[in-house]
Amino acid sequence: MNENVLAKLKVLAESAKYDVSCSSSGTVRRNQSGTLGNTVGGWGICHSFAEDGRCISLLKIMLTNYCIYDCAYCINRRSNDIPRATLSVSELVDLTIEFYRRNYIEGLFLSSGVVRNPDYTMERLVRVAKDLRLVHKFNGYIHLKSIPGASRELVNEAGLYADRLSVNIEIPKEENLKLLAPEKDHKSVYQPMRYIQQGVLTNKEDRKKFRHVPRFVPAGQSTQMIVGATTESDKDILYLSSSLYQHPTMRRVYYSGYISVNTYDKRLPALKQPPLVRENRLYQADWLLRFYQFKVEEIVDDSYPDLDLEIDPKLGWALRHPELFPIDINQADYEMILRVPGIGIKSARQIIASRRFSKLGFYELKKIGVVMKKAQYFITCNELPTRTVNELTPTGVRRLLVPKPKKKVDERQLILNFTDNE
């Protein structure tokens, strides 16, 4: 690798860091004779952990950070005076192979600014994936960003070589997107999403009829929404996420706390730091939607349009519905056990399996992995005291579980610690 390519790599890797929708693969590509690399099964890539415990990573880079759009929230917007670079298709392919041979990466996450037009940019992205698969026989993980507005033909071709495709929504509401990115609209975002979905479903039917049909986007698709750049409530964001999850090909919705990169633009809020706590609460709520059988209206509604930043959404729901608690841990069904704060999916399954042999108490629940600090107020069993959420009241339980703020100490003052011996 020459110095020119390394200089481009530095610029383009820095430009790609704001896209968070690349942290999982969910695909398996086993090494075969005559191919290079493999993608081991498990969810998690880009410095995450797979199901087998391995930490796996990918090369996260942009093909170019030049862009014809001037989106207010983007560091790569047309009007920004930042270092710009563009990698040729061959340079990026060689870079990926060289990094793989050095054992730096196990895959590629490739996005790009839009140059000339969406189809021109998308065609270059597809060529990178195609060359890696067909010329270099690369069998590792590839995640491509589908360019909003790209044609069906190019999206379908990309799906033949990529493990995952993603199209970022960025701003949940159309009117706010028009405010910050007047050159974009939601139609250009949702159209490639539909192309991907239709391609996956068609491929699924073809694989039932024909034996050697190549898989189309085996890891599905993902998207990203920026949190805090506009006025959307958590309710608006979660309702959109829930509707996206109704589609069988949508694997993940990612939430990115807005980072104030273009402070000069008056359309953007002046944030001193990204809303990371809110971002975390949205991920927790997203988890409840996907794995805990919650509905959006149970987490947020007109009375509570935003998530509580002090407590997690599951605990918030339980405190709003004390009439449903406490539950008998030795009698309740799986769905209700799953809604107890401090009990996760794995713990709930172990509780159902273990109580067939003996009654469960405090010690057994703690050994299973239940977070008793939270759960004790919402369940009953032989060893637990009767002071549940109903005796203590939701306000009392909240007071016990919310960490008390630490007192700020003025470091300029002299602090004397006296003991009894002095």
Short mmCIF file of C-alpha atoms in Angstrom, two decimals:
data_model
loop_
_atom_site.label_atom_id
_atom_site.label_comp_id
_atom_site.label_asym_id
_atom_site.label_seq_id
_atom_site.Cartn_x
_atom_site.Cartn_y
_atom_site.Cartn_z
CA MET A 1 0.00 0.00 0.00
CA ASN A 2 1.46 3.32 -1.04
CA GLU A 3 1.30 6.55 0.94
CA ASN A 4 -1.39 8.03 -1.29
CA VAL A 5 -3.81 5.17 -0.55
CA LEU A 6 -3.04 5.30 3.18
CA ALA A 7 -3.74 9.04 3.21
CA LYS A 8 -7.10 8.39 1.52
CA LEU A 9 -7.80 5.61 4.00
CA LYS A 10 -7.31 7.98 6.93
CA VAL A 11 -9.71 10.56 5.50
CA LEU A 12 -12.41 8.12 4.42
CA ALA A 13 -12.35 6.00 7.58
CA GLU A 14 -12.78 9.18 9.63
CA SER A 15 -15.73 10.23 7.45
CA ALA A 16 -17.44 6.83 7.89
CA LYS A 17 -17.40 6.75 11.68
CA TYR A 18 -20.78 8.49 12.12
CA ASP A 19 -22.71 5.62 10.53
CA VAL A 20 -23.57 3.13 13.31
CA SER A 21 -25.74 0.72 11.30
CA CYS A 22 -23.04 -1.89 10.80
CA SER A 23 -22.57 -3.71 14.08
CA SER A 24 -23.97 -7.12 13.12
CA SER A 25 -23.85 -9.55 10.27
CA GLY A 26 -26.15 -12.46 11.00
CA THR A 27 -24.83 -14.56 8.15
CA VAL A 28 -22.66 -17.62 7.61
CA ARG A 29 -20.19 -18.04 4.76
CA ARG A 30 -17.99 -21.07 5.29
CA ASN A 31 -14.56 -21.29 3.75
CA GLN A 32 -14.49 -23.40 0.61
CA SER A 33 -11.74 -24.67 -1.58
CA GLY A 34 -10.53 -21.90 -3.87
CA THR A 35 -12.09 -19.06 -1.86
CA LEU A 36 -10.54 -16.51 0.49
CA GLY A 37 -11.88 -16.06 4.03
CA ASN A 38 -15.11 -16.91 5.76
CA THR A 39 -17.80 -15.35 7.93
CA VAL A 40 -18.40 -17.40 11.08
CA GLY A 41 -22.00 -17.55 12.29
CA GLY A 42 -23.26 -15.21 14.94
CA TRP A 43 -24.61 -11.73 15.37
CA GLY A 44 -21.98 -9.08 15.74
CA ILE A 45 -19.26 -7.66 13.61
CA CYS A 46 -17.11 -4.50 13.74
CA HIS A 47 -15.50 -4.96 17.13
CA SER A 48 -18.41 -6.93 18.54
CA PHE A 49 -18.67 -10.47 19.87
CA ALA A 50 -20.08 -13.37 17.91
CA GLU A 51 -22.08 -16.19 19.49
CA ASP A 52 -18.94 -18.33 19.70
CA GLY A 53 -17.20 -15.65 21.79
CA ARG A 54 -14.89 -14.28 19.11
CA CYS A 55 -14.35 -10.57 18.63
CA ILE A 56 -14.73 -9.85 14.95
CA SER A 57 -14.15 -6.64 13.02
CA LEU A 58 -14.52 -5.12 9.59
CA LEU A 59 -13.06 -2.36 7.51
CA LYS A 60 -15.51 0.54 7.83
CA ILE A 61 -14.85 3.04 5.08
CA MET A 62 -16.41 5.28 2.46
CA LEU A 63 -15.72 5.00 -1.24
CA THR A 64 -15.70 8.81 -1.35
CA ASN A 65 -16.66 11.62 1.00
CA TYR A 66 -17.50 14.00 -1.84
CA CYS A 67 -21.26 14.50 -1.98
CA ILE A 68 -23.73 16.41 -4.14
CA TYR A 69 -26.11 16.86 -1.18
CA ASP A 70 -25.91 19.53 1.52
CA CYS A 71 -27.62 17.79 4.46
CA ALA A 72 -27.36 19.97 7.58
CA TYR A 73 -26.55 17.09 9.97
CA CYS A 74 -23.80 15.47 7.85
CA ILE A 75 -20.08 16.12 8.25
CA ASN A 76 -19.60 15.31 4.55
CA ARG A 77 -22.13 17.88 3.32
CA ARG A 78 -21.25 19.69 0.11
CA SER A 79 -20.64 23.08 1.76
CA ASN A 80 -18.20 21.82 4.42
CA ASP A 81 -14.54 22.65 3.99
CA ILE A 82 -13.03 19.30 5.01
CA PRO A 83 -10.34 17.04 3.53
CA ARG A 84 -11.85 15.09 0.64
CA ALA A 85 -10.73 11.83 -0.92
CA THR A 86 -11.93 9.18 -3.34
CA LEU A 87 -10.75 5.60 -3.68
CA SER A 88 -10.93 3.87 -7.03
CA VAL A 89 -12.69 0.51 -7.16
CA SER A 90 -9.38 -1.33 -7.58
CA GLU A 91 -7.76 0.58 -4.71
CA LEU A 92 -10.58 -0.30 -2.32
CA VAL A 93 -10.62 -3.95 -3.41
CA ASP A 94 -6.85 -4.25 -2.93
CA LEU A 95 -7.09 -2.47 0.43
CA THR A 96 -9.74 -4.93 1.67
CA ILE A 97 -7.74 -7.97 0.54
CA GLU A 98 -4.49 -6.64 2.04
CA PHE A 99 -6.20 -5.91 5.37
CA TYR A 100 -7.74 -9.36 5.36
CA ARG A 101 -4.43 -11.10 4.63
CA ARG A 102 -2.87 -9.22 7.56
CA ASN A 103 -5.71 -10.47 9.77
CA TYR A 104 -6.86 -6.91 10.55
CA ILE A 105 -10.44 -7.52 9.42
CA GLU A 106 -12.95 -10.20 8.59
CA GLY A 107 -15.21 -8.15 6.38
CA LEU A 108 -16.10 -4.82 4.82
CA PHE A 109 -18.66 -2.12 5.60
CA LEU A 110 -18.79 0.20 2.61
CA SER A 111 -20.73 3.43 2.26
CA SER A 112 -20.26 6.48 0.10
CA GLY A 113 -21.16 10.08 -0.50
CA VAL A 114 -23.32 10.58 -3.58
CA VAL A 115 -21.36 11.76 -6.60
CA ARG A 116 -22.93 12.70 -9.96
CA ASN A 117 -26.15 10.79 -9.21
CA PRO A 118 -27.36 7.83 -7.09
CA ASP A 119 -26.99 5.24 -9.88
CA TYR A 120 -23.41 6.25 -10.69
CA THR A 121 -22.43 5.91 -7.02
CA MET A 122 -24.33 2.66 -6.51
CA GLU A 123 -22.74 1.13 -9.59
CA ARG A 124 -19.27 1.74 -8.13
CA LEU A 125 -20.25 0.17 -4.80
CA VAL A 126 -21.59 -2.89 -6.60
CA ARG A 127 -18.36 -3.20 -8.60
CA VAL A 128 -16.34 -3.36 -5.37
CA ALA A 129 -18.45 -6.20 -3.98
CA LYS A 130 -18.54 -8.00 -7.32
CA ASP A 131 -14.76 -7.88 -7.77
CA LEU A 132 -14.19 -9.11 -4.22
CA ARG A 133 -16.55 -12.07 -4.70
CA LEU A 134 -15.82 -13.10 -8.30
CA VAL A 135 -12.24 -12.01 -8.97
CA HIS A 136 -10.64 -12.48 -5.54
CA LYS A 137 -13.06 -15.17 -4.31
CA PHE A 138 -13.48 -13.22 -1.07
CA ASN A 139 -15.89 -15.09 1.20
CA GLY A 140 -15.95 -12.74 4.17
CA TYR A 141 -18.76 -10.46 5.31
CA ILE A 142 -19.76 -7.52 3.08
CA HIS A 143 -22.21 -4.82 4.13
CA LEU A 144 -23.11 -2.24 1.47
CA LYS A 145 -25.02 0.99 1.88
CA SER A 146 -27.72 1.19 -0.74
CA ILE A 147 -27.87 4.72 -2.12
CA PRO A 148 -31.33 6.35 -1.83
CA GLY A 149 -32.74 6.80 -5.30
CA ALA A 150 -30.71 3.97 -6.88
CA SER A 151 -32.41 1.83 -9.53
CA ARG A 152 -33.97 -1.57 -8.85
CA GLU A 153 -31.45 -3.28 -11.17
CA LEU A 154 -28.44 -2.03 -9.20
CA VAL A 155 -30.01 -2.81 -5.82
CA ASN A 156 -30.81 -6.34 -7.03
CA GLU A 157 -27.27 -6.82 -8.29
CA ALA A 158 -25.84 -5.57 -4.99
CA GLY A 159 -27.96 -8.12 -3.14
CA LEU A 160 -26.24 -10.97 -4.98
CA TYR A 161 -22.83 -10.07 -3.55
CA ALA A 162 -23.52 -8.36 -0.21
CA ASP A 163 -24.48 -10.11 3.01
CA ARG A 164 -26.42 -7.08 4.19
CA LEU A 165 -27.78 -3.94 2.57
CA SER A 166 -28.88 -0.86 4.50
CA VAL A 167 -30.63 2.38 3.64
CA ASN A 168 -30.55 5.07 6.32
CA ILE A 169 -33.77 6.94 7.08
CA GLU A 170 -31.80 9.45 9.19
CA ILE A 171 -34.74 11.76 10.08
CA PRO A 172 -38.01 10.01 11.09
CA LYS A 173 -40.48 12.66 9.87
CA GLU A 174 -40.68 13.84 6.26
CA GLU A 175 -41.19 17.51 7.18
CA ASN A 176 -38.07 17.52 9.37
CA LEU A 177 -36.05 15.77 6.68
CA LYS A 178 -37.13 18.48 4.24
CA LEU A 179 -36.00 21.11 6.74
CA LEU A 180 -32.48 19.69 7.18
CA ALA A 181 -32.01 17.98 3.81
CA PRO A 182 -34.20 19.75 1.21
CA GLU A 183 -32.71 17.68 -1.63
CA LYS A 184 -33.90 14.38 -0.10
CA ASP A 185 -37.27 12.78 0.57
CA HIS A 186 -38.49 9.61 2.23
CA LYS A 187 -39.69 8.12 -1.05
CA SER A 188 -36.10 7.74 -2.27
CA VAL A 189 -35.27 5.93 1.00
CA TYR A 190 -38.25 3.57 1.19
CA GLN A 191 -38.06 2.58 -2.48
CA PRO A 192 -34.70 0.72 -2.19
CA MET A 193 -36.01 -0.85 1.04
CA ARG A 194 -38.91 -2.32 -0.93
CA TYR A 195 -36.54 -3.51 -3.68
CA ILE A 196 -34.48 -5.35 -1.05
CA GLN A 197 -37.56 -6.88 0.56
CA GLN A 198 -38.98 -8.03 -2.76
CA GLY A 199 -35.61 -9.46 -3.77
CA VAL A 200 -35.32 -11.48 -0.56
CA LEU A 201 -38.85 -12.88 -0.83
CA THR A 202 -38.39 -13.77 -4.53
CA ASN A 203 -35.06 -15.44 -3.75
CA LYS A 204 -36.70 -17.44 -0.98
CA GLU A 205 -39.27 -18.85 -3.40
CA ASP A 206 -36.62 -19.57 -6.05
CA ARG A 207 -34.52 -21.52 -3.54
CA LYS A 208 -37.47 -23.80 -2.88
CA LYS A 209 -37.62 -24.70 -6.59
CA PHE A 210 -33.97 -24.67 -7.60
CA ARG A 211 -31.07 -26.14 -5.71
CA HIS A 212 -28.15 -23.83 -6.49
CA VAL A 213 -29.73 -20.38 -6.48
CA PRO A 214 -27.32 -17.90 -4.81
CA ARG A 215 -28.66 -16.28 -1.66
CA PHE A 216 -29.89 -12.70 -1.85
CA VAL A 217 -28.86 -10.45 1.09
CA PRO A 218 -28.75 -13.38 3.57
CA ALA A 219 -28.31 -11.03 6.56
CA GLY A 220 -31.30 -8.85 5.61
CA GLN A 221 -31.29 -5.08 5.83
CA SER A 222 -30.87 -2.40 8.48
CA THR A 223 -31.37 1.33 8.83
CA GLN A 224 -30.37 4.22 11.07
CA MET A 225 -32.18 7.18 12.64
CA ILE A 226 -30.54 10.26 14.12
CA VAL A 227 -31.78 11.08 17.62
CA GLY A 228 -31.88 14.65 18.87
CA ALA A 229 -31.31 16.60 15.65
CA THR A 230 -35.03 17.32 15.23
CA THR A 231 -38.16 17.55 17.35
CA GLU A 232 -39.44 13.97 17.06
CA SER A 233 -40.49 12.37 20.33
CA ASP A 234 -39.46 8.86 21.34
CA LYS A 235 -43.02 7.85 20.53
CA ASP A 236 -42.58 9.00 16.90
CA ILE A 237 -39.29 7.12 16.60
CA LEU A 238 -40.53 3.88 18.16
CA TYR A 239 -43.74 3.78 16.12
CA LEU A 240 -41.65 4.07 12.96
CA SER A 241 -39.28 1.35 14.17
CA SER A 242 -42.20 -0.93 14.99
CA SER A 243 -43.67 -0.50 11.50
CA LEU A 244 -40.28 -1.27 9.94
CA TYR A 245 -39.98 -4.46 11.98
CA GLN A 246 -43.27 -5.65 10.46
CA HIS A 247 -41.31 -6.31 7.28
CA PRO A 248 -39.60 -9.73 7.39
CA THR A 249 -36.28 -8.50 5.99
CA MET A 250 -35.67 -5.65 8.49
CA ARG A 251 -33.16 -6.99 11.01
CA ARG A 252 -32.09 -3.89 12.95
CA VAL A 253 -32.97 -0.26 13.43
CA TYR A 254 -30.02 1.69 14.81
CA TYR A 255 -30.26 4.91 16.80
CA SER A 256 -27.48 7.47 16.60
CA GLY A 257 -27.36 10.31 19.12
CA TYR A 258 -26.92 13.54 17.17
CA ILE A 259 -23.33 14.78 17.24
CA SER A 260 -23.08 18.53 16.70
CA VAL A 261 -20.63 18.57 13.79
CA ASN A 262 -21.97 21.61 11.95
CA THR A 263 -22.44 24.14 14.75
CA TYR A 264 -22.70 27.05 12.31
CA ASP A 265 -26.03 25.81 10.88
CA LYS A 266 -28.88 27.51 12.78
CA ARG A 267 -31.38 24.81 11.79
CA LEU A 268 -29.63 22.40 14.16
CA PRO A 269 -29.90 22.30 17.96
CA ALA A 270 -26.90 23.54 19.94
CA LEU A 271 -25.99 20.41 21.90
CA LYS A 272 -22.88 20.33 24.07
CA GLN A 273 -22.79 16.54 23.88
CA PRO A 274 -24.76 13.79 22.09
CA PRO A 275 -27.94 12.54 23.85
CA LEU A 276 -26.33 9.22 24.72
CA VAL A 277 -28.69 8.33 27.58
CA ARG A 278 -31.70 8.84 25.32
CA GLU A 279 -30.00 6.75 22.62
CA ASN A 280 -29.47 3.96 25.16
CA ARG A 281 -33.12 4.09 26.31
CA LEU A 282 -34.27 3.79 22.69
CA TYR A 283 -32.12 0.69 22.23
CA GLN A 284 -33.63 -0.79 25.40
CA ALA A 285 -37.15 -0.02 24.16
CA ASP A 286 -36.25 -1.50 20.77
CA TRP A 287 -35.14 -4.67 22.56
CA LEU A 288 -38.53 -4.87 24.33
CA LEU A 289 -40.30 -4.63 20.98
CA ARG A 290 -38.19 -7.32 19.32
CA PHE A 291 -37.73 -9.89 22.07
CA TYR A 292 -40.02 -9.18 25.05
CA GLN A 293 -43.40 -9.10 23.27
CA PHE A 294 -44.10 -5.47 24.18
CA LYS A 295 -46.15 -3.20 21.94
CA VAL A 296 -45.20 0.42 21.29
CA GLU A 297 -48.26 1.80 23.06
CA GLU A 298 -47.21 -0.03 26.23
CA ILE A 299 -43.83 1.71 26.24
CA VAL A 300 -44.79 5.21 25.07
CA ASP A 301 -48.13 6.92 24.52
CA ASP A 302 -49.68 10.38 24.52
CA SER A 303 -49.24 10.65 28.29
CA TYR A 304 -45.60 9.49 28.13
CA PRO A 305 -44.35 10.45 24.65
CA ASP A 306 -40.69 10.29 25.74
CA LEU A 307 -38.80 7.58 27.59
CA ASP A 308 -37.76 8.16 31.19
CA LEU A 309 -34.04 8.92 31.23
CA GLU A 310 -33.60 7.85 34.87
CA ILE A 311 -34.96 4.29 34.59
CA ASP A 312 -35.11 1.70 31.84
CA PRO A 313 -38.35 1.33 29.82
CA LYS A 314 -39.24 -2.05 31.31
CA LEU A 315 -39.03 -0.75 34.87
CA GLY A 316 -40.97 2.35 33.80
CA TRP A 317 -43.79 0.17 32.44
CA ALA A 318 -43.91 -1.94 35.62
CA LEU A 319 -44.11 1.14 37.86
CA ARG A 320 -47.00 2.47 35.77
CA HIS A 321 -48.88 -0.83 36.19
CA PRO A 322 -48.53 -1.85 39.86
CA GLU A 323 -51.93 -3.55 39.67
CA LEU A 324 -50.34 -6.41 37.69
CA PHE A 325 -47.81 -7.15 40.42
CA PRO A 326 -46.54 -8.95 42.40
CA ILE A 327 -46.57 -12.22 40.48
CA ASP A 328 -45.85 -15.62 41.97
CA ILE A 329 -42.63 -16.69 40.33
CA ASN A 330 -43.55 -20.35 40.81
CA GLN A 331 -46.97 -20.02 39.13
CA ALA A 332 -46.90 -17.17 36.58
CA ASP A 333 -46.71 -17.86 32.85
CA TYR A 334 -43.63 -17.15 30.75
CA GLU A 335 -45.00 -13.98 29.15
CA MET A 336 -45.64 -12.35 32.53
CA ILE A 337 -42.31 -13.45 33.99
CA LEU A 338 -40.63 -11.86 30.99
CA ARG A 339 -42.15 -8.49 31.97
CA VAL A 340 -40.66 -8.45 35.45
CA PRO A 341 -37.83 -5.87 35.77
CA GLY A 342 -34.55 -7.66 36.34
CA ILE A 343 -35.54 -10.84 34.50
CA GLY A 344 -34.23 -11.42 30.98
CA ILE A 345 -35.12 -13.97 28.32
CA LYS A 346 -32.52 -16.51 29.41
CA SER A 347 -33.48 -16.19 33.09
CA ALA A 348 -37.20 -16.49 32.29
CA ARG A 349 -36.62 -19.71 30.37
CA GLN A 350 -34.52 -21.15 33.19
CA ILE A 351 -37.20 -20.26 35.72
CA ILE A 352 -39.85 -22.12 33.69
CA ALA A 353 -37.55 -25.14 33.35
CA SER A 354 -36.34 -25.20 36.98
CA ARG A 355 -39.63 -24.79 38.81
CA ARG A 356 -40.85 -28.12 37.46
CA PHE A 357 -38.52 -29.84 39.89
CA SER A 358 -38.77 -27.63 43.00
CA LYS A 359 -40.09 -24.31 44.24
CA LEU A 360 -37.77 -21.40 43.57
CA GLY A 361 -36.64 -19.00 46.26
CA PHE A 362 -34.37 -15.98 46.58
CA TYR A 363 -31.15 -17.99 46.40
CA GLU A 364 -32.24 -20.04 43.35
CA LEU A 365 -33.41 -16.94 41.46
CA LYS A 366 -30.16 -15.13 42.13
CA LYS A 367 -28.19 -18.16 40.99
CA ILE A 368 -30.22 -18.27 37.76
CA GLY A 369 -29.17 -14.69 37.05
CA VAL A 370 -32.19 -12.64 38.09
CA VAL A 371 -31.29 -9.07 39.15
CA MET A 372 -32.96 -9.28 42.54
CA LYS A 373 -32.32 -5.62 43.32
CA LYS A 374 -35.10 -4.83 40.82
CA ALA A 375 -37.14 -8.01 40.70
CA GLN A 376 -37.79 -8.35 44.46
CA TYR A 377 -40.45 -5.62 44.39
CA PHE A 378 -42.48 -7.31 41.65
CA ILE A 379 -42.46 -11.01 42.58
CA THR A 380 -43.29 -13.29 45.49
CA CYS A 381 -41.68 -16.51 46.62
CA ASN A 382 -41.09 -18.23 49.96
CA GLU A 383 -38.04 -16.31 51.16
CA LEU A 384 -38.97 -12.84 49.92
CA PRO A 385 -40.51 -10.24 52.25
CA THR A 386 -44.02 -8.99 51.45
CA ARG A 387 -42.93 -5.36 50.84
CA THR A 388 -43.69 -5.27 47.12
CA VAL A 389 -44.49 -2.40 44.76
CA ASN A 390 -48.00 -2.19 46.23
CA GLU A 391 -46.83 -1.74 49.83
CA LEU A 392 -43.96 0.60 48.97
CA THR A 393 -45.89 2.39 46.15
CA PRO A 394 -44.34 2.96 42.72
CA THR A 395 -42.85 6.25 43.91
CA GLY A 396 -41.16 4.50 46.83
CA VAL A 397 -39.73 1.76 44.61
CA ARG A 398 -38.49 4.34 42.12
CA ARG A 399 -36.77 6.24 44.90
CA LEU A 400 -35.00 3.06 45.99
CA LEU A 401 -33.87 2.09 42.49
CA VAL A 402 -32.86 5.45 41.00
CA PRO A 403 -29.24 6.15 41.96
CA LYS A 404 -28.82 9.25 44.07
CA PRO A 405 -26.81 12.03 42.37
CA LYS A 406 -23.35 12.46 43.78
CA LYS A 407 -22.69 15.74 45.53
CA LYS A 408 -20.31 17.96 43.63
CA VAL A 409 -17.21 18.78 45.62
CA ASP A 410 -15.51 22.11 45.12
CA GLU A 411 -11.90 21.08 44.58
CA ARG A 412 -10.72 24.56 45.50
CA GLN A 413 -11.83 24.04 49.12
CA LEU A 414 -9.66 22.35 51.72
CA ILE A 415 -11.34 19.20 53.07
CA LEU A 416 -10.35 18.01 56.55
CA ASN A 417 -11.16 14.43 57.55
CA PHE A 418 -11.22 14.10 61.34
CA THR A 419 -11.27 10.75 63.09
CA ASP A 420 -12.05 9.81 66.70
CA ASN A 421 -8.33 9.38 67.45
CA GLU A 422 -7.38 12.91 66.51
#
